[in-house]
Amino acid sequence: MSRAMQCQSCLPWGSWRQLHRSLPGRRGTRSVYLCAASVPGAAGSCFLRKILRASSISLSRGCVRYEGGSQEHSVKPSSSRHGLSQLRNVASSDAIKKHQKSLSAWFSHQPNEERQFGPSFSLDAVHVDPVIRESSLEEILKPSPDLTIQNQLQQPCSQVISLQNLFDVDACGQQVKNVVLYGTVGTGKSTLIKKMVVDWCHGRLPRFELVIPFSCEDLSHSHAPTSLRRLITKKYQHLRDVVPMLGISNLKVLFILNGLERLNLDFRLAGTELCCDPNEPVPPSAIVVNLLRKYLLPEASIIVTTRPSAVRRIPGKYVGRYAEICGFSDTNLQKLYFQMRLSQPGCSGEGSTGSSSGEQENLVEMLSRNLERHNQIAAACFLPSYCWLVCTTLHFLYFTRTVPPSQTLTGIYTSFLRLNFSGEVLDSTDSTNISMMKYVAKTVGKLAYEGVMSRKTCFTEDDLQQCFEVEMKTESELNLLEVFRSDVFRFFLTPCVQLGKEHTFVFTIPAMQEYLAALYVVLGEKKTLAQRVGKELSDVIGKVSEDVAVVLSIVSKVLPLRFLPVLFNLLKIFPRYFSRLSGKDRDAIAHTMAEELFKEEDYYNDDVLDQINSSILGMEGPMRHPDEAPDDEVFELFPIFMGGILSRRNRAILQQLGCSIKNLAAFEIAKAMKKTVIRNSRKGLPPSELMDYLFFLHEFQNERFTAEAIRSLRTVNLSSVKMTPLKCSVLAYVMGTTCHEVEELNLTSCNLDTNSLRILFPVLLRCRALHLQLNSLGSDACKEIRDLLLHDKCVVSNLRLANNPVGEQGAQYLAEALASNRSLTHLSLLHTTLGDRGAEIIAQHLAKNQHLQELNLGYNSLTDTAALHVVEVAKKHATLDKVHLYFNDISEDGKRELDSLRMDRDGVRALVFLTAGTDVSDYWSNILNVVQRNLPFWDREWVRQHLVLILQDLESSRRQTANPWRKAKFLRVESEVKKMLGKLQHENL
């Protein structure tokens, strides 16, 4: 019987809409079980299997302490006191203690991806158990009603069962011995089993005296006959003295068989003979079958984990209880997971300050509010593994403070897929042995790519049929599709929660659509029919030509036929020609990447990191009305993921998943892309798009390519981009690939702080013009700027610190820097709350400076004394010829004294008002431009009062002059001031 006909638990053929009916755990529950664990959901599966294979302690994934059996519990009647005493001694022997210690050591190891949360996050730190629902074989095979996510959330369920009760008696009063624990990819099977093992090792599951976990993947690679006792001692050497007691004592043993879908079991007597002797060598699959039959060690309890498609491999008569892992089917479980995970002391990384704790609490609060809206993220977080991905992404976005960042976003998604899929094949019974991830890339990747190209995120049943069913030709392909539907489909696609779109599907995590689309393109799956046929024909001819070459070389020695070498060369033409065509494919991949990276319609969106942050935490402010037209979908991560997938580390991980990308292919794609990328980057990108470009170079992880691309960037304008620690780290890493000087770095209004300046320090050293306006940089930041200006490699010549709360202490640090700096020629301290004391500190150190040419102290509440003091020092300065003092509290007497300064006589010009005696100042437009640019950030009433004074001064000076040319100039300036006043008046209204 074929898999398509056999697995009735899979969806009926052609009816994709029925996938709404059985999302994992969506029959709901509010039951919460807490204990400790590691990677959520199935995210720990690959690491777990690695542990099980890496040592003589070949561990499986879990352990638990329950009772069970679909048979009557049998106890040997002839148990003497001596036997009971011996049993107690065995249970408490050093061998079992050593076994527990070894298991705990191995199963407590964290994957590399977990360690980014800090040393405080360990296996025993936090864990939220997924919901487990008691099921039955009839229910598995029976189609469920069509349910949507909205009515599955918070729906009560009477069939919820706790871990501790899995081996309790069933409804008929029989003791359960065999339990099948099943769930789709990502629901948390591996993590749950791993936690059980550790709990038993620490004495928290006292029902069983011995737990023996086996990895079915490990067993599937062994075909040589072996006995059960030999198999146990081979994997667990410490049990050498305990194994002889199995079967002859009342030792309470639990066998854990993790990942049963990896084994091909045959329960027919003709296929697997009966075996009750633990010492008899038989194939490992026969040991498993006889354990489940209860013919071998009938007193032992067994828990099996598997995916839904493999549930029926075990006949129902050998199963005492079916239990489905439903993930986090209650949003309260999701909130609890995020609360516990993100509140860990080590989550914010090493060296975190008290402010990080507040930031963690804020993240949890925003995430909880977003979950309460029952939007798409709540649907995604039904799967514990996606909760892990959300936490990892937030950690990457908020707590990355290293240069270069230890992670890339593409690396997070690639590692996430490795943790969930490892190198698993889709169906172990299929002869093709196609990896699960390769199948996903070919099918789901195609759907994702077509969605990106048509700029849509919702997919109908027809869309799914086009991508999954249109090319079904053989029974094998049909069987693979059924397994995919049953086990994997819901990991990537879920029903849409938006009103009016309940019968469409969206990607569980929006960014996953762009990742899979990128993988589909980079793997070269985007081919026309002619290209596919050509490749297959080329491979066939290439293989045949090798055999023909040998034959022709022999025949040519016997028969001197001249046409034989010609025939041989003709056979080689087609593969060579096709190899050139494949090179064209790589050019097409490079063209797609460059074209998507610089799409002009996406130029003025938020940068991609802010987009990801909004998709997880939601948008603050009023929600969109249901009838309001949605914004166009944006897919700016698509080209960035393409570049990230081509990095060496991600290609190595994808190789483990069965998705091979050759080094030569990556090199040729980068080579073809280089000219286009560099040419487009020179056009002058908007700040958010430039940040995306820098992030692309970081994700690409190709220093040579990045260095060539960055050399063409002489001006970097990131104004108004919220420069988080991550973005600062990305900028520092990318710019650090070269040593060239940067003409201008504009970081105006970028939410910089002291830590940001520390991260960017190597970059700031190389910038000639540095714009740091509107960043709330206080005295601590000025201390960093002082160190920057005093560095012997500093080339900063133009420093703008306008509209920052520098204050007196900050002025002290900047004055110390001025005294010894040799590069700075222009310094703007406009509106930096210096006051008289701050200006005097600057003036005291100004005499030691020999290079400053222009100093702006406007709008700092300076009085006559401080202003005149600064000017007196400026007169004696060798190079300083311009001092800005407008919008200060300077009296008329002070103004007249400053107006009397002459460049030819005093060597300095003070810019105070728009007038210079009976003429208009040469710098009136400069002053008004400064006011115009800063109006949104200055006190409106204060500016209005000063503009009124300026207007009165202009009118007075105009009346004092008889020169018609000067009068015309005065009238022109007066009109500009009146326009500004009118604008202020209008905005106030």
mmCIF file of N, CA and C in Angstrom, residues 76 147 273 324 339 350 384 448 500 589 635 716 807 897 986:
data_model
loop_
_atom_site.group_PDB
_atom_site.id
_atom_site.type_symbol
_atom_site.label_atom_id
_atom_site.label_comp_id
_atom_site.label_asym_id
_atom_site.label_seq_id
_atom_site.Cartn_x
_atom_site.Cartn_y
_atom_site.Cartn_z
ATOM 1 N N LYS A 76 6.973 -10.510 39.049
ATOM 2 C CA LYS A 76 7.326 -11.892 39.334
ATOM 3 C C LYS A 76 6.896 -12.244 40.767
ATOM 4 N N LEU A 147 -10.912 24.520 11.261
ATOM 5 C CA LEU A 147 -10.811 25.509 12.333
ATOM 6 C C LEU A 147 -9.862 26.612 11.932
ATOM 7 N N GLU A 273 11.840 -11.475 13.151
ATOM 8 C CA GLU A 273 11.576 -12.644 13.975
ATOM 9 C C GLU A 273 11.437 -12.253 15.440
ATOM 10 N N GLU A 324 -0.169 13.859 21.711
ATOM 11 C CA GLU A 324 0.277 14.846 20.723
ATOM 12 C C GLU A 324 0.850 16.068 21.430
ATOM 13 N N GLN A 339 8.684 36.055 28.975
ATOM 14 C CA GLN A 339 9.001 36.694 30.246
ATOM 15 C C GLN A 339 10.216 36.031 30.882
ATOM 16 N N GLU A 350 27.482 40.323 28.217
ATOM 17 C CA GLU A 350 28.477 40.672 29.211
ATOM 18 C C GLU A 350 28.599 42.189 29.330
ATOM 19 N N PRO A 384 6.983 26.377 19.754
ATOM 20 C CA PRO A 384 8.032 26.849 20.662
ATOM 21 C C PRO A 384 9.317 27.231 19.962
ATOM 22 N N ALA A 448 7.593 30.990 -2.032
ATOM 23 C CA ALA A 448 8.101 32.228 -1.424
ATOM 24 C C ALA A 448 8.626 33.176 -2.492
ATOM 25 N N GLY A 500 -11.281 38.559 6.713
ATOM 26 C CA GLY A 500 -11.546 38.447 5.286
ATOM 27 C C GLY A 500 -10.549 37.582 4.551
ATOM 28 N N ILE A 589 21.589 35.355 -11.205
ATOM 29 C CA ILE A 589 21.437 35.432 -9.743
ATOM 30 C C ILE A 589 22.022 36.744 -9.233
ATOM 31 N N PHE A 635 9.870 43.844 0.555
ATOM 32 C CA PHE A 635 10.704 42.644 0.626
ATOM 33 C C PHE A 635 12.180 43.017 0.517
ATOM 34 N N VAL A 716 29.163 59.425 3.844
ATOM 35 C CA VAL A 716 28.219 58.487 4.450
ATOM 36 C C VAL A 716 27.170 59.294 5.201
ATOM 37 N N GLY A 807 26.761 71.245 28.144
ATOM 38 C CA GLY A 807 26.889 71.792 29.482
ATOM 39 C C GLY A 807 28.312 72.199 29.831
ATOM 40 N N GLU A 897 29.923 97.128 20.352
ATOM 41 C CA GLU A 897 31.353 96.851 20.504
ATOM 42 C C GLU A 897 31.789 95.721 19.576
ATOM 43 N N HIS A 986 1.831 80.728 12.180
ATOM 44 C CA HIS A 986 0.912 79.766 11.576
ATOM 45 C C HIS A 986 0.994 78.409 12.285
#
